[in-house]
Amino acid sequence: MGGPRRLLLISNSTLHGGGYLGHCQQHIQKFLGQNVKRVLFIPYALHDRDAYARTARAKFESLGYGLDSIHEFCDPVEAVRKSEAIFIGGGNTFRLLKALYDNSLIHEIRKRVLEDGIPYMGSSAGTNVATISINTTNDMPIVYPPSLKALGLVPFNINPHYLDPDIKRTHMGETREERIRQYHEEPNTPPVLGLREGTMLLVEGDKATLQGVTGARLFLRGKKPTEHEPGTDFSFLLNDSNASNL
Amino acid sequence: MGGPRRLLLISNSTLHGGGYLGHCQQHIQKFLGQNVKRVLFIPYALHDRDAYARTARAKFESLGYGLDSIHEFCDPVEAVRKSEAIFIGGGNTFRLLKALYDNSLIHEIRKRVLEDGIPYMGSSAGTNVATISINTTNDMPIVYPPSLKALGLVPFNINPHYLDPDIKRTHMGETREERIRQYHEEPNTPPVLGLREGTMLLVEGDKATLQGVTGARLFLRGKKPTEHEPGTDFSFLLNDSNASNL
């Protein structure tokens, strides 16, 4: 097969007032195109995998694609080997990453996406695990994965569901920006792209572009965060040495 | 020394509109009493330990207690061995727990509190690490501790800064209650006590009492959550077999 890396990393599965994957369905269709016939779905982030697969199948079928859920295969590694495209859905990121390790899928998914060039879509937790690590997930650590290192399809971190501070709030838990700043207090931490709900990052080979409607906030260690509109070219984040030097 | 377990587990260090530990200072004074002269402070949850110790020292001195910060000792284990009382402050729970492991303090703190009966105070992250595990922290996993198991001074979990769902919100991230429900989808998970800001749990031997002003929400695996007013007797949560059976 072969081909450049192709990723669609979506902040959130459902936007307020819309249906499942409703806000990004045109991006998905454009991304998968006509050649892909079936998508391999990975539902590990939610407890009820059957119900989750039903929801995802209904949506993908309505867009003209067949969907196989990996939990219905005896051999998940083989399912990845044979897949034409992969979609990892949202839920709890710790649960998802642990299941990817438990099923020995990390290496095989990396190989299929980075070497064979099959399209990868992630939403929320599925976007988190596509990055270097899940260090910047918002989720509760309900299980303990063997590592926080993730698929590493891009050399930086993403914070999905990125949320601006609410100036009227009285709750004293840290804001999202404070949490990411705490991450950057640790040594050698890579850039973090805060993807607001309604936003996604499209990666085609060495080109990364911000899509959607709400924009993103970029956090580099030791620097002031910066705001970015839809359409921003984030290709520089794909440069490994950039990521580790920043 | 010897004596029953004594814990003051505070949801949050600062309440909106108040100063550091302002909302719980009378509880702290009553808890420590006249016999304790110096408190050992553990500032590991924040990056700037010197600044954090200054803040904590000023507060405790204003209440009539001396304060030593563990990061100023050459031998932290020895500092715990000689301590009269321990206070672990808030910040990032993952960073805190990792530092407790890195400094080989888990065993020694448990021994001082559970066998020798010295008073333990925790706030936010310091309350999280006092429980069975940090599985129900709200914090970002900015570092990877060798385990999520914590001090286990009580046989259940706490969710500090517990936050009720905001019915007006449009953000699609999981509510706190949904996150705790996801934790309880995992097998053999203990009770989770959601301590709202302004609330604390006082444990004296086998007696646990809810203090403060805002109340708590209790989550038991497979059951509907229940609301509890200040003054509630939570002693049944201290029963190990209860905790694992519930």
XYZ file of C-alpha atoms in Angstrom:
492
model
C 0.000 0.000 0.000
C 2.290 2.806 1.208
C 1.619 6.531 1.238
C 1.975 9.599 3.411
C 0.549 9.776 6.927
C -3.134 10.802 6.910
C -4.879 11.817 10.121
C -8.113 13.552 11.083
C -7.914 14.419 14.793
C -11.256 15.680 16.066
C -11.678 17.475 19.407
C -15.098 16.076 20.259
C -17.617 13.528 18.934
C -20.748 15.557 19.568
C -21.164 19.306 19.458
C -23.822 20.914 21.665
C -27.178 20.720 19.892
C -25.987 18.286 17.186
C -25.915 14.515 16.694
C -23.027 12.044 16.927
C -20.203 13.237 14.610
C -22.699 15.642 13.042
C -20.447 18.714 13.103
C -17.588 16.931 11.321
C -19.354 14.544 8.943
C -18.428 16.481 5.825
C -14.790 16.536 6.933
C -14.944 12.760 7.441
C -16.397 12.163 3.979
C -13.821 14.389 2.343
C -11.041 12.729 4.354
C -12.040 9.133 3.586
C -13.087 9.860 0.005
C -14.398 7.233 -2.403
C -11.681 4.612 -2.127
C -12.297 3.527 1.446
C -15.201 1.101 1.709
C -15.025 -0.040 5.331
C -13.784 1.576 8.541
C -12.373 -0.349 11.517
C -13.881 1.127 14.682
C -12.157 0.866 18.067
C -14.747 1.307 20.857
C -12.452 0.591 23.832
C -12.945 4.002 25.487
C -16.513 3.172 26.542
C -17.698 0.291 28.711
C -20.593 -0.868 26.508
C -18.776 -1.709 23.295
C -21.813 -3.218 21.556
C -23.911 -0.099 22.044
C -21.028 2.130 21.025
C -20.443 0.141 17.832
C -24.150 0.401 16.954
C -24.017 4.205 17.252
C -20.850 4.476 15.177
C -22.086 1.975 12.565
C -25.330 3.866 12.039
C -23.420 7.092 11.491
C -20.794 5.696 9.133
C -23.382 3.757 7.129
C -25.360 6.978 6.698
C -22.193 8.489 5.192
C -21.770 5.556 2.813
C -19.139 3.473 4.651
C -19.295 0.019 6.199
C -18.047 -0.290 9.775
C -16.468 -3.229 11.602
C -15.910 -2.967 15.337
C -12.632 -4.435 16.538
C -14.260 -6.013 19.601
C -16.200 -8.351 17.293
C -12.982 -9.950 15.960
C -11.239 -12.927 17.611
C -7.871 -11.435 16.722
C -7.765 -7.631 17.045
C -4.190 -7.384 15.709
C -5.268 -9.200 12.553
C -8.253 -6.844 12.255
C -5.880 -3.861 12.258
C -3.612 -5.601 9.729
C -6.515 -5.971 7.310
C -8.112 -2.572 7.920
C -8.548 0.071 5.218
C -9.102 2.924 7.691
C -9.227 3.248 11.484
C -11.531 5.310 13.689
C -10.981 5.443 17.455
C -13.921 6.948 19.323
C -14.053 9.017 22.502
C -14.744 8.061 26.108
C -12.205 7.498 28.866
C -8.654 7.912 27.585
C -7.017 5.792 30.317
C -9.379 2.897 29.632
C -8.758 3.245 25.895
C -4.975 3.339 26.114
C -4.869 0.403 28.548
C -7.000 -1.677 26.150
C -4.712 -0.764 23.224
C -1.747 -2.062 25.257
C -3.639 -5.098 26.585
C -4.506 -6.085 23.009
C -0.968 -5.411 21.701
C -2.262 -2.888 19.184
C 0.125 0.043 19.623
C 2.792 -1.239 17.257
C 0.374 -2.500 14.612
C -1.702 0.696 14.433
C 1.480 2.789 14.169
C 2.711 0.567 11.361
C -0.555 0.691 9.417
C -0.811 4.483 9.694
C 2.827 5.600 9.452
C 4.176 2.941 7.070
C 1.166 1.778 5.091
C -0.550 5.161 5.020
C -4.100 4.084 5.872
C -6.312 6.956 7.101
C -6.667 7.381 10.884
C -9.530 9.255 12.505
C -9.740 9.965 16.213
C -12.267 11.814 18.288
C -11.618 13.112 21.819
C -9.899 10.140 23.562
C -9.151 8.756 20.082
C -7.350 12.019 19.310
C -5.455 11.943 22.616
C -4.037 8.470 21.949
C -2.903 9.515 18.457
C -0.354 11.919 19.981
C 2.930 11.349 21.857
C 1.225 10.648 25.166
C -2.001 11.053 27.107
C -0.343 13.449 29.580
C -2.814 16.169 28.591
C -6.088 14.253 28.701
C -8.968 15.724 30.725
C -10.162 12.306 31.818
C -10.248 10.651 35.207
C -7.582 7.933 35.673
C -10.126 5.160 36.297
C -7.600 2.461 35.298
C -3.778 2.346 35.208
C -2.287 1.807 31.757
C 1.260 0.377 31.559
C 2.487 3.739 30.254
C 1.121 7.170 29.320
C 2.980 6.951 25.994
C 0.503 6.655 23.162
C 0.556 5.957 19.428
C 2.875 8.863 18.620
C 1.380 9.529 15.189
C 2.330 13.192 15.740
C 5.267 14.478 17.857
C 3.250 16.746 20.171
C 0.300 16.599 22.561
C -3.307 17.617 22.097
C -5.788 18.769 24.701
C -9.221 17.954 23.258
C -12.398 19.726 24.454
C -10.148 22.718 25.145
C -12.046 25.087 27.416
C -11.425 28.796 27.986
C -11.459 30.068 31.572
C -14.887 31.161 32.795
C -14.316 34.538 34.431
C -17.594 34.312 36.347
C -16.913 30.991 37.980
C -16.435 30.540 41.718
C -15.114 26.955 41.552
C -11.460 26.852 42.575
C -10.206 23.834 40.595
C -7.422 24.712 38.131
C -8.418 26.138 34.733
C -7.437 24.155 31.650
C -4.670 26.656 30.911
C -3.274 26.282 34.449
C -3.238 22.506 34.059
C -1.319 22.694 30.787
C 1.093 25.201 32.347
C 1.730 22.678 35.149
C 2.521 20.073 32.479
C 5.054 22.463 30.961
C 6.735 22.912 34.350
C 8.002 19.363 33.809
C 11.256 19.049 31.799
C 11.333 18.312 28.046
C 7.591 18.491 27.549
C 6.372 18.897 23.965
C 3.927 21.484 22.579
C 0.256 21.098 23.515
C -2.419 22.055 21.014
C -5.689 22.927 22.766
C -8.462 22.001 20.316
C -11.744 23.669 21.209
C -14.957 21.732 20.665
C -15.904 22.080 16.999
C -12.272 22.015 15.885
C -10.104 19.338 14.268
C -6.587 18.939 12.917
C -6.091 17.506 9.434
C -2.684 15.956 8.776
C -1.727 14.996 5.217
C 1.881 13.861 5.115
C 3.967 16.766 6.407
C 1.137 19.273 6.265
C -1.133 19.984 9.248
C -4.116 22.332 9.003
C -6.608 23.470 11.595
C -10.201 22.855 10.510
C -13.637 23.490 11.987
C -15.059 26.675 13.415
C -13.791 27.492 16.895
C -10.004 27.741 16.658
C -7.217 26.445 18.854
C -4.776 27.610 21.511
C -1.142 26.556 21.281
C 1.024 26.073 24.374
C 4.807 25.892 24.062
C 6.971 25.264 27.115
C 8.230 28.554 28.571
C 6.281 30.735 26.148
C 3.009 32.639 26.230
C 0.090 30.687 24.701
C -1.059 31.831 21.261
C -4.465 31.905 19.555
C -5.042 30.349 16.123
C -7.934 30.657 13.709
C -9.371 27.844 11.568
C -7.153 27.425 8.510
C -3.893 27.853 10.463
C -0.968 25.876 9.054
C 0.456 23.847 11.934
C 2.928 21.875 9.804
C 5.857 23.093 11.931
C 4.486 21.013 14.814
C 5.117 17.871 12.782
C 8.843 18.517 12.847
C 10.179 16.262 15.589
C 13.196 18.373 16.431
C 10.984 21.433 16.603
C 8.699 19.726 19.026
C 11.435 18.692 21.414
C 13.314 21.996 21.224
C 10.362 24.260 21.745
C 3.301 7.344 70.850
C 0.357 5.233 69.653
C -3.276 6.254 69.332
C -6.239 6.063 66.992
C -6.052 7.264 63.408
C -6.703 11.019 63.128
C -7.358 12.617 59.745
C -8.709 15.931 58.463
C -9.372 15.555 54.743
C -10.210 18.907 53.177
C -11.748 19.262 49.705
C -9.963 22.482 48.733
C -7.271 24.822 50.073
C -8.939 28.080 49.107
C -12.631 28.867 48.948
C -13.814 31.502 46.474
C -13.414 34.935 48.051
C -11.274 33.704 50.966
C -7.571 33.305 51.718
C -5.379 30.186 51.823
C -6.987 27.668 54.237
C -9.235 30.483 55.496
C -12.482 28.525 55.363
C -11.124 25.637 57.437
C -8.704 27.320 59.855
C -10.907 26.803 62.880
C -11.252 23.122 62.008
C -7.465 22.878 61.727
C -6.941 24.505 65.124
C -9.503 22.264 66.766
C -8.001 19.211 65.044
C -4.376 19.921 65.995
C -5.215 21.264 69.446
C -2.615 22.474 71.948
C -0.255 19.511 72.010
C 1.084 19.785 68.473
C 3.804 22.439 68.200
C 5.133 21.901 64.668
C 3.592 20.597 61.452
C 5.539 18.811 58.697
C 4.413 20.247 55.355
C 4.691 18.273 52.112
C 4.687 20.704 49.140
C 5.360 18.150 46.371
C 2.115 18.846 44.460
C 3.367 22.235 43.253
C 6.470 22.990 41.226
C 7.771 25.908 43.310
C 8.232 24.243 46.680
C 9.927 27.239 48.326
C 7.073 29.581 47.502
C 4.509 26.999 48.546
C 6.232 26.440 51.896
C 6.288 30.215 52.512
C 2.517 30.428 51.985
C 1.810 27.443 54.217
C 4.265 28.602 56.910
C 2.674 32.048 57.111
C -0.756 30.500 57.560
C 0.220 27.921 60.169
C 2.293 30.434 62.139
C -0.739 32.734 62.233
C -2.633 29.833 63.808
C 0.104 29.291 66.409
C 2.000 26.357 64.874
C 5.531 26.078 63.542
C 5.940 24.574 60.081
C 8.810 22.598 58.550
C 8.718 21.813 54.844
C 9.922 18.335 53.959
C 11.836 19.599 50.917
C 14.219 21.458 53.242
C 15.405 18.210 54.880
C 18.285 16.096 53.547
C 16.427 12.940 54.543
C 12.661 13.167 53.959
C 11.977 9.743 55.492
C 13.707 10.837 58.695
C 11.637 14.051 58.646
C 8.439 11.972 58.591
C 9.784 9.732 61.362
C 10.297 12.734 63.637
C 7.109 14.625 62.699
C 4.376 15.493 65.179
C 1.751 16.138 62.498
C 1.661 16.028 58.690
C -0.026 18.360 56.210
C 0.001 17.573 52.491
C -1.088 20.513 50.347
C -2.938 20.629 47.032
C -1.703 20.962 43.460
C -1.226 18.208 40.909
C -2.061 14.806 42.388
C 0.052 12.803 39.910
C 3.131 14.917 40.636
C 2.486 14.590 44.368
C 2.026 10.819 44.370
C 5.082 10.269 42.161
C 7.204 12.351 44.556
C 5.897 10.367 47.545
C 7.024 7.168 45.781
C 10.310 8.663 44.559
C 11.154 9.680 48.121
C 10.061 6.315 49.614
C 7.537 8.009 51.866
C 4.412 5.885 51.386
C 5.294 3.274 53.982
C 6.623 5.739 56.546
C 3.636 8.107 56.391
C 1.228 5.163 56.711
C 3.139 3.915 59.735
C 3.225 7.320 61.455
C -0.491 7.902 60.912
C -1.985 4.416 61.301
C 0.379 2.989 63.942
C 1.719 5.998 65.801
C -1.485 8.033 65.533
C -0.012 11.410 64.537
C -2.573 13.786 62.992
C -2.737 13.919 59.159
C -4.227 16.822 57.245
C -4.685 16.850 53.501
C -6.142 19.392 51.148
C -7.280 18.631 47.602
C -4.395 16.520 46.156
C -3.309 15.881 49.763
C -6.772 14.463 50.430
C -6.674 12.350 47.263
C -3.414 10.652 48.244
C -4.778 9.865 51.718
C -7.314 7.463 50.195
C -6.957 4.022 48.576
C -5.901 5.421 45.225
C -5.860 8.528 43.060
C -8.260 6.939 40.542
C -10.777 9.722 41.185
C -8.546 12.784 41.011
C -9.597 15.643 38.715
C -6.012 16.424 37.780
C -4.155 16.135 34.513
C -1.692 13.197 34.397
C 1.353 15.416 33.815
C 3.714 12.721 35.131
C 3.461 8.928 35.460
C 3.625 7.628 39.037
C 4.687 3.972 39.534
C 1.141 3.165 40.686
C -2.177 4.909 41.297
C -2.349 3.268 44.743
C -1.986 5.894 47.431
C -1.512 6.034 51.214
C -4.672 4.060 51.958
C -5.399 5.830 55.244
C -9.097 5.208 54.493
C -10.538 2.255 52.482
C -12.453 4.315 49.911
C -11.867 7.064 47.355
C -12.552 10.776 47.525
C -13.293 13.179 44.701
C -12.230 16.611 45.983
C -13.611 19.840 44.486
C -16.764 17.847 43.720
C -18.786 19.803 41.183
C -22.500 19.513 40.427
C -23.535 19.404 36.756
C -24.222 22.827 35.263
C -27.539 22.481 33.435
C -26.878 25.568 31.334
C -23.527 24.479 29.985
C -22.912 23.703 26.336
C -19.490 22.076 26.818
C -19.685 18.363 26.016
C -16.935 16.967 28.264
C -18.226 14.458 30.828
C -19.743 15.808 34.070
C -18.061 14.842 37.321
C -20.866 12.399 38.059
C -20.415 10.737 34.646
C -16.686 10.367 35.289
C -17.267 8.710 38.655
C -19.896 6.447 37.073
C -17.280 5.378 34.499
C -14.931 4.523 37.378
C -17.655 2.342 38.885
C -18.066 0.479 35.592
C -14.703 -1.086 36.437
C -14.832 -4.204 38.661
C -14.341 -4.093 42.466
C -14.162 -0.327 42.707
C -14.664 1.177 46.182
C -17.091 3.924 47.251
C -16.285 7.469 46.103
C -17.114 10.396 48.368
C -17.555 13.604 46.362
C -16.512 16.430 48.693
C -17.786 19.797 47.490
C -15.565 22.829 47.973
C -16.054 24.065 51.533
C -16.407 20.524 52.875
C -14.059 18.225 54.790
C -14.094 14.795 56.379
C -12.925 14.401 59.975
C -11.767 10.907 60.943
C -11.122 10.111 64.590
C -10.350 6.415 65.004
C -13.373 4.527 63.656
C -15.580 7.597 63.434
C -15.873 9.719 60.298
C -17.939 12.911 60.213
C -18.680 15.330 57.403
C -17.785 18.914 58.302
C -17.979 22.291 56.581
C -20.912 23.903 54.859
C -21.644 22.474 51.408
C -22.266 18.742 51.863
C -21.123 15.718 49.933
C -22.364 13.225 47.360
C -21.687 9.522 47.880
C -21.244 7.120 44.960
C -21.439 3.365 45.520
C -20.850 0.945 42.664
C -24.154 -0.083 41.046
C -26.277 2.220 43.210
C -27.837 5.638 42.807
C -25.714 8.464 44.278
C -26.949 9.946 47.564
C -26.778 13.459 49.052
C -25.382 14.113 52.533
C -25.553 17.188 54.735
C -22.754 18.486 56.961
C -22.738 16.456 60.176
C -23.364 13.123 58.395
C -21.776 10.132 60.117
C -19.722 8.309 57.471
C -18.136 5.826 59.885
C -19.510 2.879 57.861
C -17.146 3.855 55.037
C -14.189 3.068 57.309
C -15.215 -0.587 57.437
C -12.926 -2.314 54.921
C -15.281 -5.180 54.142
C -18.110 -2.722 53.631
C -16.031 -0.761 51.191
C -15.103 -3.737 49.047
C -18.586 -5.275 49.118
C -20.539 -2.163 48.294
